[in-house]
Structures are given as structure tokens and as C-alpha cells.
Short mmCIF file of C-alpha atoms in Angstrom, two decimals:
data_model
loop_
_atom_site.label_atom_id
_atom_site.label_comp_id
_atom_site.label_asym_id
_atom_site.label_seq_id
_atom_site.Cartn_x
_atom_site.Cartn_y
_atom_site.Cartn_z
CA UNK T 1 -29.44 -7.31 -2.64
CA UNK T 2 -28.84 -11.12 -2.59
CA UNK T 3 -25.21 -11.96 -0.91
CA UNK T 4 -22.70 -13.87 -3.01
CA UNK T 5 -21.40 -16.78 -0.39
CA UNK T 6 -17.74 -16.19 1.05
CA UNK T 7 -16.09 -18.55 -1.45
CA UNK T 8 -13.35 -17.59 -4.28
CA UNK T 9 -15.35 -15.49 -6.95
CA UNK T 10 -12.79 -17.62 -9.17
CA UNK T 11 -10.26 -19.86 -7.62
CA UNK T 12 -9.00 -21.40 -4.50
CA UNK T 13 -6.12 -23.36 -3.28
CA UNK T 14 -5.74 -24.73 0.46
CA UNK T 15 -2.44 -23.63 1.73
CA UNK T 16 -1.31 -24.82 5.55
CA UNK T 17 -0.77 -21.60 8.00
CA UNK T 18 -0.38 -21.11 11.21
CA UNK T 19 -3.24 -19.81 13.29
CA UNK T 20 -3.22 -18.77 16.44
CA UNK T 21 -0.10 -21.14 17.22
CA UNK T 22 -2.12 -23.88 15.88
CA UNK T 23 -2.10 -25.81 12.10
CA UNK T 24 -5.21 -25.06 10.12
CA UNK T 25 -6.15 -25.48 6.70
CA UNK T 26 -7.49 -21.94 5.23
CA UNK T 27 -8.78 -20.96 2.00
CA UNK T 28 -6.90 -18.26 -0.34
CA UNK T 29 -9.30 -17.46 -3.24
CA UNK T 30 -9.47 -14.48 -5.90
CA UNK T 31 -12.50 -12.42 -5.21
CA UNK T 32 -13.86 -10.06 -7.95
CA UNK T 33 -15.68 -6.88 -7.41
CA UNK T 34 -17.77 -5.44 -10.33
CA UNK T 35 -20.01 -2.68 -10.75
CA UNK T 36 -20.67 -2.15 -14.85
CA UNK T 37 -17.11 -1.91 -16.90
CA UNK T 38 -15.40 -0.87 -13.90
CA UNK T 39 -13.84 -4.18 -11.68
CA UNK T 40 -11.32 -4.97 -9.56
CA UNK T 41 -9.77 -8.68 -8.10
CA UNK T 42 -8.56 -9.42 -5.21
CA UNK T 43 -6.99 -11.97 -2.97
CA UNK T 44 -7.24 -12.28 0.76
CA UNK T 45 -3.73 -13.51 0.53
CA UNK T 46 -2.42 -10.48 2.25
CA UNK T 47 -5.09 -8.47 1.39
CA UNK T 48 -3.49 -7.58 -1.93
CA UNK T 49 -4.67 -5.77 -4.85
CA UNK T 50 -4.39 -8.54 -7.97
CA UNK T 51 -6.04 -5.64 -10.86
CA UNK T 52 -8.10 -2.72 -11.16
CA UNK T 53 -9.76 -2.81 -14.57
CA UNK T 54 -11.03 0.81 -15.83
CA UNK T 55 -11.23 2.13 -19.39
CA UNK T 56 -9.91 5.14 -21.15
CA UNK T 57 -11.21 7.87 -23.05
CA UNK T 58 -12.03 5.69 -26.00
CA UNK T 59 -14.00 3.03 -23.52
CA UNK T 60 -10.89 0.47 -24.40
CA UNK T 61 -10.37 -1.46 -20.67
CA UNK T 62 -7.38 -1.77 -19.44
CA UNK T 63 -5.73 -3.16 -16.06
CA UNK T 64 -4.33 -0.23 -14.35
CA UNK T 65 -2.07 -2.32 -11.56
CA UNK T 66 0.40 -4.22 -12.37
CA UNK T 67 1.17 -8.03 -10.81
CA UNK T 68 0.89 -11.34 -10.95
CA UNK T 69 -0.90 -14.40 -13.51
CA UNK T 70 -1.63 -17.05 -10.79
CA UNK T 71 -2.66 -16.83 -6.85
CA UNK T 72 0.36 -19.20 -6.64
CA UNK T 73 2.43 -16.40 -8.10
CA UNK T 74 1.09 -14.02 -5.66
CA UNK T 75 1.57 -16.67 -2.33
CA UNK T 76 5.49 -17.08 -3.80
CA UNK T 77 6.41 -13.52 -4.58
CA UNK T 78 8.43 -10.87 -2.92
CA UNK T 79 7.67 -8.03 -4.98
CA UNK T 80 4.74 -6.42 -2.82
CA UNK T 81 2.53 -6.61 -6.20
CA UNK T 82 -0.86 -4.93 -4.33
CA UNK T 83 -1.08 -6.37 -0.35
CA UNK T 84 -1.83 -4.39 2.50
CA UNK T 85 1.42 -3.93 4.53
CA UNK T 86 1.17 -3.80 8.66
CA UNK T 87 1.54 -4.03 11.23
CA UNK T 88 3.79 -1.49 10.88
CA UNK T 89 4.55 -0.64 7.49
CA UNK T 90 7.67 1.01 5.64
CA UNK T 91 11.06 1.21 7.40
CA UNK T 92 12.03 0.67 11.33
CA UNK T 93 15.63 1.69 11.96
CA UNK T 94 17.46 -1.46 13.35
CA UNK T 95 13.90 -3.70 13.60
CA UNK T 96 13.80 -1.89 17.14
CA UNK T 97 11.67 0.57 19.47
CA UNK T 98 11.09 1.91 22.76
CA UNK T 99 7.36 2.04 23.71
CA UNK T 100 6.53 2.47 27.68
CA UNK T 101 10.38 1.69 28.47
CA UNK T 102 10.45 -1.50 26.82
CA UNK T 103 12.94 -2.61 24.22
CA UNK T 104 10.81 -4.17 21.48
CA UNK T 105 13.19 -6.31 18.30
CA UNK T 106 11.55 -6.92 15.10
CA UNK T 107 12.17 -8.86 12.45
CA UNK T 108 14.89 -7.31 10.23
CA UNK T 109 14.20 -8.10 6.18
CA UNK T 110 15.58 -5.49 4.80
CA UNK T 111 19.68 -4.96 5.31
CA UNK T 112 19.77 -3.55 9.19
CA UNK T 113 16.34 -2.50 9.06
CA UNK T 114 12.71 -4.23 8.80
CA UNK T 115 9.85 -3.49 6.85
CA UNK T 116 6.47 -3.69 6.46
CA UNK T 117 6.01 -5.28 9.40
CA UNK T 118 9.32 -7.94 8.80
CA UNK T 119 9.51 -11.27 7.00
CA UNK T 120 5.70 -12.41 7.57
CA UNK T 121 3.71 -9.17 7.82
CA UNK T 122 -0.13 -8.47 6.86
CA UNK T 123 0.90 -9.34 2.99
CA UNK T 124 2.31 -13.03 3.47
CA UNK T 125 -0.83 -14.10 6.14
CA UNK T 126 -3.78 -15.33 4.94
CA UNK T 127 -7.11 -13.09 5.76
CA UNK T 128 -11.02 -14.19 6.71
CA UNK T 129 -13.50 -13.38 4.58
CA UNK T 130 -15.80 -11.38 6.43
CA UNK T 131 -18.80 -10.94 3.83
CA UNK T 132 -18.34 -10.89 0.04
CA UNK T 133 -20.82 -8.77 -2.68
CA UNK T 134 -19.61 -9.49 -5.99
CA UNK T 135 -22.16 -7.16 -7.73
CA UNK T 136 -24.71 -4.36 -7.80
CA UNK T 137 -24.68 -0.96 -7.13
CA UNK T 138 -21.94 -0.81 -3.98
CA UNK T 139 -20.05 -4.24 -4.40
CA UNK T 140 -17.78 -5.04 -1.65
CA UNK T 141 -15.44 -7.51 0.43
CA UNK T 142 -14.79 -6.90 4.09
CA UNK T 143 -11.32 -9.02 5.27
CA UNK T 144 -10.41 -9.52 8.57
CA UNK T 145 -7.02 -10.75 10.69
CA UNK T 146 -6.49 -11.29 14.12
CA UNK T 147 -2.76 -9.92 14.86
CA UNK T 148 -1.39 -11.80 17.91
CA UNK T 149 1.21 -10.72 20.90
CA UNK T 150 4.66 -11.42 19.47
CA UNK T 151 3.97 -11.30 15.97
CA UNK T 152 6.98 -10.36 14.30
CA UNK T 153 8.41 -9.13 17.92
CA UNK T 154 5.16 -6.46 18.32
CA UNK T 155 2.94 -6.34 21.63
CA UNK T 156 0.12 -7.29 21.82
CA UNK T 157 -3.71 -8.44 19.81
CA UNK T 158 -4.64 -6.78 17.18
CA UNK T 159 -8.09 -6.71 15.28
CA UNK T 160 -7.90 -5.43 11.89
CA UNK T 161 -10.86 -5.17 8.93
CA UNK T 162 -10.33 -4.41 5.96
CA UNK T 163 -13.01 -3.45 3.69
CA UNK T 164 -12.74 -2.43 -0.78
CA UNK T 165 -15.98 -1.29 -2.12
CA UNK T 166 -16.68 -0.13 -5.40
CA UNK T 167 -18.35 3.31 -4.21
CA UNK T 168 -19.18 5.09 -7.43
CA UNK T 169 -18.80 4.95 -10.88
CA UNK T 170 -15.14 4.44 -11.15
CA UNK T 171 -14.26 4.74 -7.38
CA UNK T 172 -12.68 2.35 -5.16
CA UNK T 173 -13.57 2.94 -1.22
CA UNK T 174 -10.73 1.36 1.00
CA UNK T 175 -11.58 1.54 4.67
CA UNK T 176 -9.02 -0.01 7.23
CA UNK T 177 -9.28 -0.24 11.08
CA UNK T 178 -7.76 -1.77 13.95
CA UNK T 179 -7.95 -2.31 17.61
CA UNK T 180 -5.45 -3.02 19.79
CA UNK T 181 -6.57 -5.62 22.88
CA UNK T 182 -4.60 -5.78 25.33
CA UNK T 183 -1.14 -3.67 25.25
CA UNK T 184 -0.08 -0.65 23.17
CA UNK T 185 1.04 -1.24 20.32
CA UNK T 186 2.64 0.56 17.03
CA UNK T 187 0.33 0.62 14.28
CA UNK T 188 0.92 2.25 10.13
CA UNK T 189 -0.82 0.24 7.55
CA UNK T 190 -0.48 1.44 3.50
CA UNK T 191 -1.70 -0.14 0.51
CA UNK T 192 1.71 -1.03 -1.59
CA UNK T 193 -0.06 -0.77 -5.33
CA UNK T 194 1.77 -0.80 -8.09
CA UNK T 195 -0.21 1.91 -11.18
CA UNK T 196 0.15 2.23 -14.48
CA UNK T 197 -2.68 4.48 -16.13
CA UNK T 198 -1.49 3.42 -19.62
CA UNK T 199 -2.34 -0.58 -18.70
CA UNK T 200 0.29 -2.71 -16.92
CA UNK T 201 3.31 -3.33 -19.54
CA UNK T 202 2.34 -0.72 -21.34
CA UNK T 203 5.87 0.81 -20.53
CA UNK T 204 7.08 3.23 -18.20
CA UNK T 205 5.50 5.97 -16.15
CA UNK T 206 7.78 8.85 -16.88
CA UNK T 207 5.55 10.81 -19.07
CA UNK T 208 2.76 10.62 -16.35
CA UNK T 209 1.86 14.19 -14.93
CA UNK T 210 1.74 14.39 -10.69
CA UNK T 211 0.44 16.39 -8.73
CA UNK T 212 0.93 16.14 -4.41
CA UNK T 213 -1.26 18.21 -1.63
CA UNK T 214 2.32 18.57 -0.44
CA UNK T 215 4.60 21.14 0.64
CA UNK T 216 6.75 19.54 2.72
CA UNK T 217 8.77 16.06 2.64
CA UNK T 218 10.64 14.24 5.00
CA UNK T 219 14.83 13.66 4.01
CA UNK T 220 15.93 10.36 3.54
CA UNK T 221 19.14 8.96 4.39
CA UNK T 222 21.25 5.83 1.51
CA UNK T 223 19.09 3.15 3.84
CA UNK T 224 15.54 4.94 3.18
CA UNK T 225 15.13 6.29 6.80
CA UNK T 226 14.12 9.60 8.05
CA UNK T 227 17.43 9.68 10.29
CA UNK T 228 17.73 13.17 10.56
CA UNK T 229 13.68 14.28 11.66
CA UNK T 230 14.05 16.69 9.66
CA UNK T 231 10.72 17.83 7.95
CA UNK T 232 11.92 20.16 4.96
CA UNK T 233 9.89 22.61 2.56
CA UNK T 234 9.21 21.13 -0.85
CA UNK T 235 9.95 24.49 -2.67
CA UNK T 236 12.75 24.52 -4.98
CA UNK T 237 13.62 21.01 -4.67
CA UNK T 238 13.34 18.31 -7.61
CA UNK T 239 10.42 16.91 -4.92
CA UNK T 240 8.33 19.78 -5.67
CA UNK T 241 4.78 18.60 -7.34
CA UNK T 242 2.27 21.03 -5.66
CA UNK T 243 1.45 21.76 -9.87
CA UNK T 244 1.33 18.71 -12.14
CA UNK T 245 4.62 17.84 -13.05
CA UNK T 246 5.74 14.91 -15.36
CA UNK T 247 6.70 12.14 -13.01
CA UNK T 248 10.15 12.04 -15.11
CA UNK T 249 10.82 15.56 -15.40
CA UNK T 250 13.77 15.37 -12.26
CA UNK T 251 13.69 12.04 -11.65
CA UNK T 252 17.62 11.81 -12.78
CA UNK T 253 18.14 14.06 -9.82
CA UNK T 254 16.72 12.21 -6.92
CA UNK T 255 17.55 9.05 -5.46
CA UNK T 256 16.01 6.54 -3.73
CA UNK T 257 18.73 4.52 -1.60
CA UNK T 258 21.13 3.87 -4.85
CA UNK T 259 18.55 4.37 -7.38
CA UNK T 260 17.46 7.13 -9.47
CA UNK T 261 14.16 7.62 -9.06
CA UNK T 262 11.79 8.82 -5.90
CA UNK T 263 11.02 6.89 -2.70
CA UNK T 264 10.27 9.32 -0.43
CA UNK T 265 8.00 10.17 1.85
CA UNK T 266 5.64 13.64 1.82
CA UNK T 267 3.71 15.32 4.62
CA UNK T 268 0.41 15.75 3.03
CA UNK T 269 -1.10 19.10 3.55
CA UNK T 270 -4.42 19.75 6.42
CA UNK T 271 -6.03 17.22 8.23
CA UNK T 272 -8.56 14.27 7.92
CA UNK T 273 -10.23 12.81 4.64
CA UNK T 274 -8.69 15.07 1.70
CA UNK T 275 -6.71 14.99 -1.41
CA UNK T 276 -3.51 13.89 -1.84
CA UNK T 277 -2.67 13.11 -4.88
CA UNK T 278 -3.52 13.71 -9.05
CA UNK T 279 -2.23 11.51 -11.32
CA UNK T 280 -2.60 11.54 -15.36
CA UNK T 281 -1.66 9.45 -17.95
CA UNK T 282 -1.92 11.85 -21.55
CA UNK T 283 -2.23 9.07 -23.66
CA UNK T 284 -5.25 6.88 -22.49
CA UNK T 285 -6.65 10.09 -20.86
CA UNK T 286 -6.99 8.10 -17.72
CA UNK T 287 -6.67 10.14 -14.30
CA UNK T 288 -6.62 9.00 -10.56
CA UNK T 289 -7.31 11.33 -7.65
CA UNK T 290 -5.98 9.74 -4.18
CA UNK T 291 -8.28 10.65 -1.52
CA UNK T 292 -7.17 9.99 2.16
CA UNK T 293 -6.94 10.91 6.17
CA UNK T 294 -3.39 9.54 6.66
CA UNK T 295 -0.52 12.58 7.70
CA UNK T 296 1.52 11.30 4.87
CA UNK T 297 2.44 9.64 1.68
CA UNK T 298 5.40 7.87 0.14
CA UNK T 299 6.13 8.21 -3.71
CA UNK T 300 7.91 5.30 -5.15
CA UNK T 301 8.51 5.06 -9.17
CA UNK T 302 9.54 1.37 -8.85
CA UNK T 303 12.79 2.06 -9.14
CA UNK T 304 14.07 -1.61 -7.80
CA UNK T 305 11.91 -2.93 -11.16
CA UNK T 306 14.37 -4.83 -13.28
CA UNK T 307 13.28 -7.51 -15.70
CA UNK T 308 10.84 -8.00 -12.70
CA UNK T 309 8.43 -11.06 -13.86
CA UNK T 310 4.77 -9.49 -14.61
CA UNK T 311 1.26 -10.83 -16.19
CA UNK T 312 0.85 -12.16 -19.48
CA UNK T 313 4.83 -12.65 -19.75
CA UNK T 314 5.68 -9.73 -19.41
CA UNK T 315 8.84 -7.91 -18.03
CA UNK T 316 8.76 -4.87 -15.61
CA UNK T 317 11.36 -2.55 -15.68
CA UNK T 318 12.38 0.31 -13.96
CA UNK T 319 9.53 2.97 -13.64
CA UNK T 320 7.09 0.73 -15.32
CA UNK T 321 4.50 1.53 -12.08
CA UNK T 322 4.55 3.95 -9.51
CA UNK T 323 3.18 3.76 -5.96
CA UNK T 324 1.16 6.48 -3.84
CA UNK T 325 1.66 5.01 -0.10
CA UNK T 326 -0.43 6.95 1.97
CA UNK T 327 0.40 6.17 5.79
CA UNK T 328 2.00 7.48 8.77
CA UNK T 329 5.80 9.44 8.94
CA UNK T 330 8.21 5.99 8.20
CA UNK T 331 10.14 5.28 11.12
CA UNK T 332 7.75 7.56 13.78
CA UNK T 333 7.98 4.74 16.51
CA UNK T 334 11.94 6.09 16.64
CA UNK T 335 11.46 9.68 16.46
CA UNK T 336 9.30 11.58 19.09
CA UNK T 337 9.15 14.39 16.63
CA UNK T 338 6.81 13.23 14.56
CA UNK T 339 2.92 12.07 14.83
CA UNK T 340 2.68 8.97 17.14
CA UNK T 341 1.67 5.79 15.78
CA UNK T 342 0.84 4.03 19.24
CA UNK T 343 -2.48 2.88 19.67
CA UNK T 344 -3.06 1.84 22.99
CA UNK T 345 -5.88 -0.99 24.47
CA UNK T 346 -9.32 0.12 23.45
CA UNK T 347 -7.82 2.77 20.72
CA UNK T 348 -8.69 1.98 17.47
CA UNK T 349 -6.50 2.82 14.52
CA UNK T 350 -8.29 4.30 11.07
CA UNK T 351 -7.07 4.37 7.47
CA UNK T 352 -8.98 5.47 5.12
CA UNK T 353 -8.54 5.73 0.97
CA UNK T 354 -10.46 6.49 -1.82
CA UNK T 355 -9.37 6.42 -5.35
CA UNK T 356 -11.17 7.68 -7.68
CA UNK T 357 -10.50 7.48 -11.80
CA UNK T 358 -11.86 9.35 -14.47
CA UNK T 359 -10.86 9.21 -18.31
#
């Protein structure tokens, strides 16, 4: 199979970052991956997810994710339209831990808190093309990013990859690791993709059936934190979707923060590469089945959508896209009780996901 260069599949623009501590001019370009009708494009502008292009029942393609128009749009936005969050994605009580007896402060973004990873995590850095397939039968890109000591207040370098590879008909592969160099560090990477099965804009994802390999969930407090540790049973709560459920069945009686609407985190039943989640949209027929290894996953139903600019014009409202965040427990670097998240020199950190959509 004849390698595509590492250059933009389809645009570029030079944008000044800083590297290492020192000024350097770096490429961000849209990359596509295609394999037949199915196709997905990509920046490595934090690593983010620009469209996902699958058709329905009746062959009509659609783009399943929804976003941006321009890479500019992407490089300017604060939405989290498709990047890969890190270091240490979702919430960190007061942008502070305690690893080895040291204080560590982070940078805090979001009211008293931080997340994903502060003001300049893995989605506002620019990532190295590793090696770029456009085509064939297993087109792929492989990004990388070199983390350093400090960054955002965490210890330590880190060496992530990154690689999205069209596996199968109709399945995307998503295979993230990284090593930490020289100091332990905390480490909880997710994928922060917006879905809708009916097409992007296509309205809201109420009438979408879910089902979670999930029978127990984690409490959040008004701020979005697991304060209490508490790890509860899903069973006769409006959280319950161990059998497909419409998403908007209960939604009017959860919150997330001061929203209706779910942003919550579940612990995903068993251990290693396994099911998490079934989504279905009725209308298009279109279905995804979340595959992953991670000990949790955080529903989101975009609840914080609100005349939120999209592609082709288009508005986003509330609900118009949900998100299925596999990752670690939120908040585990400040609460002993649940799975660690430290990965310590010569440890190497693994996230794996796989979705796969049928119609």
C-alpha cells in the first residue's frame, strides 16, 4: 500500500505555538480517512474529531458528529466539538492534587475547578503527524505530542500517540497511549464527540434509544464532581439504561450542574476491551456500539447547547448531540477510593475505543 505524505489531505494554515519553550511554526491541516462510503476528517489541532460520514438504511450519507465549517473555527472555539482531552480529562476539584506528598495546582477553567487538563490541554495544542494513509483497506493517521514537566501545573514528560483507523466496514479503531518519562504523573484521556445518528442539525437526540453495560454510576454534586465517592446502584434511578431506553424518556428528572439533562459519569461493567454502550437512532436506522477498556464512561446530552454556532449555519440547541466519554472515575486523583490514574516513569497509560455503526 503506497503512503499518502504527512501533509493536510485538504487544508493547512501555519499557526505560531510554543514548543518545547521555544517559537516554531507548525502545520494544522484536515486529514481525511476513507475506506468506500464510510469517511471520517480530522484535524491534528487537538486531535479532534471534525466528521464521521456513514449512511443509513436507505444508503443516504450523512455526518454523524456535529462541529465546525473551517479549521479556523475549530483553532478559535471553546465548545470541545471532537478533540482528545488530557492530560487529565473531566473535572479536578479546586485544579489541585496530592501525588507522593506533593501539592500539585492546575489550571482552573472551569468556576473553582479545571478541566480537561485546564485552559491549554491536549485539544488547544497542535499534534505531529506521525504517518498518514488516506485510503485502502485499513486507512489510518497516527498523531503524536510530547507533554512537558509543568504543563498546565502537571509533573513531568509525557509521550502520547494517538492513532484513528478505519478498521472495518463502518468501524472506527481509536488507540491512545502514553508514557510518562521521568516523574509520576496523573493521566485520563476521553474523546469529547459530539453524535447525532440522524445527521448533525438534524434536531435533537431525545428520541434516540440507549443502552449502558452499566449498573452502577457515580453521584454528582451542582459543580459536576464526584464529592461524595460514593459509587451507587443504577437500579431504580432515572440513570438506569442497562435495556434501551429513549435518551429523553427521564431526562426532565436529572440534572447536570443546573441543567436538565445527564452529565454523569457510569462505572462500566467487567474489565478490559468490552461494550459499553448501544445507541439507535429509529429514523435513519443508524446504530453505534461503543467498544472500550476504560473503567468508566460519562453521558452528556449537550445540555450547555444553546443557539451554539454549528456547520452549514446552523444552530445547536440543547440535546442536539450527545457524548459517550469513556475514561477513568472524574476527579480519581482526589479520591483514594476509586481506580488510580497515576502512571509512574516507565508505565505506560492505554485507551482504547472502537466504534462501530451499522444501519
Amino acid at each position: 500500500m503506497a503512503r499518502a505524505p504527512v501533509l493536510p489531505a485538504l487544508l493547512c494554515l501555519a499557526v505560531l505555538a510554543l514548543a518545547g519553550g521555544a517559537d516554531a511554526r507548525k502545520l494544522v491541516g484536515v486529514y481525511e480517512l476513507k475506506r468506500g462510503d464510510f469517511s471520517i476528517k480530522m484535524t491534528n489541532w487537538g486531535a479532534t474529531i471534525m466528521s464521521i460520514l456513514v449512511p443509513d438504511s436507505k444508503g443516504n450519507l450523512a455526518d454523524v458528529v456535529l462541529g465546525k465549517d473551517t479549521l479556523a473555527e475549530y483553532v478559535n472555539d471553546n465548545s470541545a466539538f471532537g478533540p482528545l482531552n488530557g492530560r487529565v480529562a473531566q473535572r479536578m476539584a479546586r485544579g489541585r492534587f496530592v501525588l507522593d506528598g506533593k501539592v500539585y495546582h492546575t489550571y482552573i477553567n472551569d468556576g473553582r475547578n479545571s478541566i480537561h487538563g485546564g485552559h491549554r490541554g491536549f485539544s488547544k495544542v497542535i499534534w505531529t503527524v506521525k504517518e498518514y494513509v488516506a485510503g485502502g483497506d485499513s486507512p489510518y493517521i497516527t498523531l503524536y505530542y510530547r507533554s512537558f514537566d509543568g504543563e498546565q501545573g502537571l509533573p513531568g514528560d509525557l509521550d502520547v500517540y494517538a492513532t484513528y483507523q478505519l478498521t472495518s466496514p463502518y468501524e472506527l479503531s481509536i488507540r491512545t497511549n502514553a508514557t510518562a518519562l521521568n516523574k509520576a504523573t496523573p493521566v485520563n484521556f476521553l474523546q469529547h464527540v459530539y453524535l447525532n445518528l440522524g445527521g448533525e442539525g438534524s434536531g435533537d437526540i431525545l428520541g434516540h434509544t440507549l443502552q449502558l453495560s452499566a449498573s452502577r454510576y457515580t453521584p454528582m454534586d451542582e459543580e459536576l464532581l464526584p464529592s461524595s465517592g460514593r459509587v451507587d446502584p443504577v437500579a431504580g434511578t432515572s440513570y438506569d439504561f442497562r435495556t434501551p431506553t429513549p435518551i429523553g424518556a427521564r431526562i426532565r428528572q436529572v440534572k447536570g450542574g443546573k441543567f436538565y439533562g445527564y452529565d454523569i459519569n457510569y462505572v462500566i461493567d467487567g474489565e478490559g476491551m468490552r461494550k459499553v454502550a448501544l445507541a439507535r437512532d429509529g429514523k435513519s436506522g443508524r446504530a453505534l456500539e461503543l467498544w472500550a477498556n476504560q473503567p468508566a464512561m460519562q453521558l452528556y446530552t449537550g445540555n450547555f447547547l444553546n443557539h451554539t454556532k454549528g456547520k452549514g449555519g446552523k444552530l445547536y440547541e440543547q440535546y442536539d448531540g450527545f457524548c459517550l466519554e469513556t475514561q477513568a472515575y472524574p476527579d480519581a486523583v482526589n479520591h483514594p477510593e476509586f481506580p488510580s490514574v497515576t502512571v509512574r516513569p516507565g508505565q505506560v497509560y492505554k485507551h482504547d475505543m472502537l466504534y462501530k455503526f451499522s444501519f
